[in-house]
Coordinates of C-alpha atoms and ligand atoms in Angstrom, one line a residue:
M230 CA 95.8 214.9 73.4
N231 CA 93.5 217.0 72.2
K232 CA 90.0 215.3 71.1
P233 CA 88.3 215.7 67.3
T234 CA 85.9 218.1 67.2
V235 CA 82.5 217.3 66.4
V236 CA 79.7 219.9 65.0
S237 CA 76.3 219.7 63.9
G238 CA 72.9 221.0 64.1
I239 CA 68.5 220.8 63.8
R240 CA 66.7 223.5 62.5
P241 CA 63.8 224.2 64.9
T242 CA 61.1 223.6 62.7
G243 CA 59.0 222.0 64.6
Y244 CA 59.3 218.7 67.0
L245 CA 62.3 216.3 66.7
H246 CA 61.1 212.8 64.9
L247 CA 62.3 209.5 64.6
G248 CA 64.6 210.3 61.9
N249 CA 66.7 213.3 63.4
Y250 CA 67.3 210.7 66.0
F251 CA 68.4 208.1 64.4
G252 CA 70.0 210.1 61.9
A253 CA 71.5 212.5 63.8
V254 CA 71.2 212.4 67.6
Q255 CA 72.0 208.7 68.2
N256 CA 75.3 209.5 67.1
F257 CA 75.8 212.8 69.2
L258 CA 74.9 211.0 72.2
R259 CA 78.2 208.5 71.5
M260 CA 80.0 210.6 70.5
Q261 CA 79.8 213.4 73.6
E262 CA 82.3 211.1 75.9
N263 CA 85.7 211.0 73.5
Y264 CA 85.2 213.9 71.4
N265 CA 85.0 217.7 71.7
C266 CA 81.1 218.1 70.7
Y267 CA 79.5 221.5 69.9
F268 CA 75.5 220.6 68.9
F269 CA 73.3 223.7 67.8
I270 CA 69.8 224.7 67.1
A271 CA 69.6 226.3 63.5
D272 CA 67.5 229.3 64.0
I273 CA 68.8 231.4 61.4
H274 CA 68.5 228.5 58.8
S275 CA 64.7 228.1 59.9
L276 CA 64.3 231.3 58.5
T277 CA 64.1 230.5 54.7
T278 CA 60.8 229.3 55.3
H279 CA 59.5 232.2 57.2
P280 CA 58.4 231.1 60.8
T281 CA 56.1 233.3 62.8
P282 CA 58.0 235.1 65.6
E283 CA 56.1 232.8 68.1
N284 CA 56.8 230.0 66.4
L285 CA 60.7 230.4 65.9
Q286 CA 60.8 231.1 69.5
S287 CA 58.8 227.7 70.7
G288 CA 60.9 225.9 67.9
V289 CA 63.9 226.8 69.7
R290 CA 63.0 226.0 72.9
Q291 CA 61.4 223.1 71.8
V292 CA 64.6 221.8 70.1
L293 CA 66.9 222.8 73.0
A294 CA 64.7 220.6 75.7
E295 CA 64.3 217.6 73.2
Y296 CA 68.3 217.7 72.9
L297 CA 68.9 217.8 76.9
A298 CA 65.9 214.9 77.4
C299 CA 67.3 212.8 75.1
G300 CA 70.4 213.0 77.0
I301 CA 72.8 215.9 75.6
D302 CA 74.6 216.8 78.5
P303 CA 75.5 220.3 78.8
E304 CA 78.5 219.3 81.0
K305 CA 80.0 217.3 78.0
S306 CA 79.1 218.7 75.0
T307 CA 78.3 222.4 74.4
I308 CA 75.2 223.4 73.4
F309 CA 74.0 226.5 71.6
I310 CA 71.7 228.3 69.8
Q311 CA 73.1 229.3 66.0
S312 CA 72.1 233.2 66.5
D313 CA 73.4 233.8 70.2
V314 CA 77.3 233.4 68.0
P315 CA 77.1 236.3 65.3
E316 CA 80.5 235.0 64.2
I317 CA 79.3 232.4 62.2
T318 CA 76.9 235.1 59.8
E319 CA 80.4 237.1 59.7
L320 CA 82.1 234.1 58.5
Y321 CA 79.2 233.5 56.0
T322 CA 79.1 236.7 54.5
F323 CA 83.3 235.9 54.0
L324 CA 82.7 232.5 52.3
N325 CA 79.6 233.7 50.2
M326 CA 82.5 236.1 48.0
N327 CA 83.8 232.1 47.4
A328 CA 80.7 230.3 46.6
Y329 CA 79.6 230.7 43.1
L330 CA 75.7 231.0 41.6
G331 CA 76.2 227.4 39.2
E332 CA 77.4 225.5 42.4
L333 CA 74.6 226.7 44.8
E334 CA 71.9 226.5 42.0
R335 CA 72.5 222.8 41.4
T336 CA 72.6 221.5 45.3
T337 CA 69.5 219.1 45.6
S338 CA 68.4 220.5 48.6
F339 CA 67.9 223.9 46.9
K340 CA 66.5 222.4 44.2
D341 CA 63.7 220.7 46.2
K342 CA 63.3 224.0 48.3
A343 CA 62.5 225.8 44.9
R344 CA 60.0 223.5 44.0
Q345 CA 58.1 222.8 47.4
Q346 CA 57.7 226.7 47.9
P347 CA 57.8 228.0 44.2
E348 CA 56.2 231.3 46.1
N349 CA 59.5 231.8 48.4
V350 CA 62.5 231.3 46.6
N351 CA 64.8 233.4 48.7
A352 CA 68.8 234.0 48.6
G353 CA 68.8 232.6 51.9
L354 CA 67.6 228.9 50.1
L355 CA 70.4 229.1 47.5
T356 CA 73.2 230.1 50.3
Y357 CA 71.8 227.8 52.8
P358 CA 75.2 225.3 52.1
V359 CA 77.2 228.4 52.9
L360 CA 76.0 229.3 56.2
M361 CA 75.8 225.5 57.0
A362 CA 79.6 225.5 56.0
A363 CA 80.3 228.5 58.4
D364 CA 78.4 226.6 61.2
I365 CA 81.0 223.9 60.8
I366 CA 84.4 225.5 60.1
I367 CA 84.2 227.9 62.6
H368 CA 84.7 225.5 65.3
K369 CA 87.4 223.9 63.1
A370 CA 84.9 220.4 62.8
H371 CA 86.7 217.0 61.8
F372 CA 83.6 215.3 62.2
V373 CA 79.2 216.1 61.3
P374 CA 77.2 213.8 62.4
V375 CA 74.2 214.1 59.8
G376 CA 71.6 211.7 58.5
K377 CA 72.0 210.8 54.8
D378 CA 70.1 213.4 53.3
Q379 CA 72.9 215.9 54.5
E380 CA 75.5 214.2 52.2
Q381 CA 75.4 216.6 49.7
N382 CA 75.5 219.8 51.5
L383 CA 78.4 218.4 53.7
E384 CA 79.9 217.9 50.3
M385 CA 80.0 221.8 49.6
T386 CA 81.1 222.3 53.2
R387 CA 84.4 220.7 52.4
K388 CA 84.7 222.4 48.9
F389 CA 84.5 225.7 50.6
A390 CA 87.0 224.6 53.2
K391 CA 89.4 223.4 50.9
R392 CA 88.8 226.8 48.6
F393 CA 89.2 228.9 51.4
N394 CA 92.6 227.1 52.4
R395 CA 94.0 227.1 48.7
M396 CA 92.9 230.8 48.0
Y397 CA 94.8 231.7 51.4
K398 CA 97.4 229.2 51.2
S399 CA 96.8 228.1 54.8
D400 CA 95.2 225.2 56.4
V401 CA 93.0 227.0 59.1
F402 CA 89.9 224.5 58.4
P403 CA 90.6 221.3 58.9
I404 CA 88.3 219.2 56.3
P405 CA 85.3 218.0 58.5
K406 CA 83.8 214.1 57.2
P407 CA 80.6 212.9 57.7
F408 CA 80.2 211.0 60.6
T409 CA 78.9 207.9 61.7
F410 CA 79.2 206.2 64.8
D411 CA 80.6 202.3 63.6
G412 CA 81.4 203.3 60.3
A413 CA 78.2 202.5 58.5
D414 CA 76.7 204.4 56.0
L415 CA 74.6 207.2 56.8
V416 CA 71.1 206.5 58.1
K417 CA 68.5 207.4 56.3
V418 CA 65.0 206.7 58.4
P419 CA 62.1 205.8 56.1
G420 CA 58.9 207.6 56.2
L421 CA 55.8 205.1 56.6
D422 CA 53.7 207.0 54.0
G423 CA 55.0 204.9 50.7
S424 CA 57.9 206.4 49.7
G425 CA 60.7 208.6 50.6
K426 CA 62.5 209.7 54.4
M427 CA 60.9 210.7 57.4
G428 CA 60.6 215.0 57.8
K429 CA 58.9 217.5 59.4
S430 CA 58.3 219.0 55.5
E431 CA 57.3 215.5 54.3
G432 CA 54.7 215.8 57.0
N433 CA 55.2 212.4 57.7
A434 CA 57.2 212.2 60.4
I435 CA 56.8 210.4 64.0
N436 CA 58.2 212.8 66.8
L437 CA 59.5 211.8 70.1
Y438 CA 57.0 214.4 71.8
D439 CA 54.2 212.6 70.2
D440 CA 51.6 211.0 72.6
P441 CA 51.4 207.0 72.6
K442 CA 48.1 207.3 70.9
D443 CA 49.3 209.4 68.0
I444 CA 51.9 207.6 67.7
R445 CA 49.8 204.1 67.4
K446 CA 47.7 206.1 64.7
K447 CA 50.5 207.4 62.7
V448 CA 51.9 204.0 62.2
M449 CA 48.4 202.3 61.7
R450 CA 48.1 204.6 58.5
A451 CA 51.3 202.6 57.2
V452 CA 51.1 202.1 53.7
T453 CA 51.6 198.7 52.9
D454 CA 49.8 196.4 49.9
A455 CA 48.1 193.3 49.7
G456 CA 50.3 191.4 50.8
P457 CA 52.7 188.8 49.1
T458 CA 51.6 186.4 46.7
E459 CA 54.7 184.3 46.0
K460 CA 57.1 183.3 48.3
N461 CA 60.4 184.6 48.4
S462 CA 59.5 187.3 46.2
E463 CA 61.0 190.9 47.0
K464 CA 59.2 193.7 48.8
P465 CA 57.9 196.8 47.6
E466 CA 59.0 200.0 48.3
P467 CA 56.3 200.6 51.1
V468 CA 56.3 197.3 52.8
Q469 CA 60.3 197.8 53.0
N470 CA 60.0 200.7 54.8
L471 CA 58.1 199.1 57.1
F472 CA 60.9 196.7 57.4
N473 CA 63.6 199.2 57.9
L474 CA 61.9 201.3 60.5
M475 CA 61.0 198.3 62.6
K476 CA 65.2 197.2 62.2
I477 CA 65.8 200.8 63.8
V478 CA 63.2 200.3 66.4
S479 CA 62.4 196.5 66.9
D480 CA 64.5 193.7 68.9
P481 CA 66.6 192.0 65.9
A482 CA 63.9 188.3 66.7
V483 CA 61.1 190.5 66.4
V484 CA 62.4 191.8 62.6
Q485 CA 63.3 188.3 61.8
Q486 CA 59.7 186.9 62.5
F487 CA 57.9 189.2 60.1
D488 CA 60.5 188.6 58.0
E489 CA 60.1 184.8 58.0
A490 CA 56.1 185.7 57.9
Y491 CA 56.7 187.5 54.9
V492 CA 58.8 185.2 53.1
K493 CA 56.4 182.4 53.9
C494 CA 53.1 184.8 52.2
E495 CA 51.9 184.6 56.0
I496 CA 52.5 188.0 57.1
R497 CA 50.1 190.3 59.1
Y498 CA 50.8 194.0 58.4
G499 CA 48.4 194.6 61.0
D500 CA 50.0 192.6 63.5
M501 CA 53.6 193.9 62.2
K502 CA 52.3 197.8 62.6
K503 CA 50.7 197.0 66.1
Q504 CA 54.2 195.4 67.5
L505 CA 56.0 198.3 65.4
A506 CA 53.6 201.2 67.3
E507 CA 54.5 199.5 70.7
D508 CA 58.3 199.1 70.1
I509 CA 58.4 203.0 69.3
V510 CA 56.2 204.1 72.2
S511 CA 58.2 202.4 74.4
F512 CA 61.5 204.0 73.5
T513 CA 59.4 207.4 73.0
A514 CA 57.4 207.5 76.1
P515 CA 60.4 208.4 78.6
I516 CA 62.1 210.9 76.5
R517 CA 58.6 212.4 76.1
E518 CA 58.1 212.6 79.6
R519 CA 61.8 214.0 79.8
I520 CA 60.8 216.8 77.5
V521 CA 57.6 218.2 79.3
E522 CA 59.5 218.1 82.8
I523 CA 62.7 220.6 80.6
L524 CA 60.2 222.6 79.5
A525 CA 58.7 223.1 82.2
D526 CA 62.1 224.4 84.0
D527 CA 62.5 228.2 81.9
A528 CA 65.6 229.1 84.6
Y529 CA 67.6 225.8 83.7
L530 CA 66.6 226.3 79.6
A531 CA 68.0 229.7 80.1
K532 CA 71.3 228.7 82.3
V533 CA 72.1 225.8 79.1
A534 CA 71.4 228.3 76.4
K535 CA 74.5 231.2 78.2
M536 CA 76.6 228.6 79.4
G537 CA 76.9 227.1 75.6
S538 CA 76.7 230.5 73.8
E539 CA 79.8 231.5 75.6
K540 CA 81.9 228.5 74.8
A541 CA 81.0 228.2 71.5
R542 CA 81.6 232.2 70.9
E543 CA 84.8 231.3 72.7
S544 CA 85.7 229.0 69.8
A545 CA 84.2 230.9 66.7
V546 CA 85.8 234.3 67.7
A547 CA 89.2 232.6 67.7
T548 CA 89.0 231.2 64.1
L549 CA 86.9 234.1 62.8
K550 CA 90.4 236.2 64.5
E551 CA 92.9 233.9 62.0
V552 CA 90.2 234.3 58.8
K553 CA 90.3 238.1 58.9
D554 CA 93.7 238.0 59.3
L555 CA 94.6 235.6 56.3
I556 CA 91.7 237.8 54.2
G557 CA 93.8 240.7 55.3
F558 CA 91.9 242.7 57.3
R559 CA 93.8 245.3 59.1
K560 CA 92.6 247.6 61.9
L561 CA 94.1 251.3 61.6
F562 CA 92.7 252.8 65.0
Ligands
LIG778 P1 64.2 217.6 58.8 O1 64.6 216.8 57.3 O2 62.8 217.0 59.4 O3 63.6 219.1 58.2 P2 66.2 218.7 59.7 O4 66.3 219.3 58.2 O5 66.8 219.8 60.5 O6 65.2 217.8 59.7 O7 67.2 217.8 59.8 C1 68.2 217.6 61.0 C2 69.2 216.2 61.3 O8 68.5 214.9 61.1 C3 69.9 216.1 59.9 O9 71.5 215.6 60.1 C4 69.6 215.1 59.2 O10 70.1 214.5 58.3 C5 68.8 214.4 60.3 N1 67.6 213.8 59.6 C6 66.4 214.7 59.2 N2 65.6 213.6 58.4 C7 66.1 212.1 58.8 C8 65.8 210.8 58.1 N3 64.7 210.5 57.5 N4 66.4 209.9 58.2 C9 68.1 210.2 58.4 N5 68.2 211.5 59.3 C10 67.3 212.6 59.0
LIG779 N1 71.4 221.8 57.2 C1 71.3 220.6 58.2 C2 69.6 220.5 58.0 O1 68.5 220.5 57.5 C3 71.2 221.6 59.5 C4 72.4 222.4 59.6 C5 72.2 223.7 59.5 C6 73.5 221.5 60.1 N2 73.9 223.8 59.8 C7 74.3 222.4 60.2 C8 73.8 220.2 60.2 C9 76.1 222.1 60.5 C10 75.0 219.8 60.4 C11 76.4 220.8 60.7 O2 69.4 218.9 58.3

């Protein structure tokens, strides 16, 4: 039986952080055995923030090395760079003809970005979900492993895929679903600066590539409060975030121990942060070592990128041909 197809990507705008890992990459690793996986580096998407050529190149190399260091296996999964597959941008152009200004303007990620970079509200930001849809449906994906913050973008993909199918009376595109391995809710890894999610653009990220000293410093700086004064009280958001991150990286018994201390008003945030920092360090240190090794091996990186782009193009070319036939493009020569 054919394996279901999976597509997901990450923008090369910095180092992979714990949000990327637990929101996305962890599911990539779990899926690569039993699914037909395409994992890519969304370098075209990253142009919406105008990286310099140097930053773009180093970002792509870094994420590629980090994918490999995390354990994504180029023999099992197709790992590729978005710009190596020009069929994606061709499909994006076609999808743009059926994407409407109103719906694009209403997307939360567009509104957020327009607020964050008011001097650069470009058309690429507006049509970001259309390019994302092209990434996904060009491989006829059934599942997309992403974090909670991508839920709305993925809903747009589903809408564009359905719209294309309906318009051309076809079922060329499966309607892709968000995916978490155990059917749990999509993950949101909190930032440790009081509120919201961990993210590159939020400037609050703990990276897989950070050295232990930096990790300890970042965790010790996490926002908390003066501590509970009443037994069994509810945790305020910054404290809840600290617990949520601990739930993700630490042993359940350790979390329980701090939880009980909180309930009894005996918690010492300093101790909790020290424990959390050490648990993060034990998790990231071996990955960091592998990143360093892989980054030193240009020939290996080139080989993986070439192999991935060939496999990804094979699938993209086949879908694009079907799409162009459906739209009505006919060669006159
Ligand atoms: P960032 O948000 O740091 O710019 P990306 O937007 O490139 O990172 O995200 C790549 C993947 O990582 C997406 O699947 C996204 O949902 C996931 N992700 C990013 N931050 C988090 C987070 N804090 N919690 C859960 N998943 C996240
Ligand atoms: N928009 C995603 C993010 O910011 C990255 C992305 C681009 C993506 N294309 C994709 C994720 C296709 C999954 C599938 O995180």
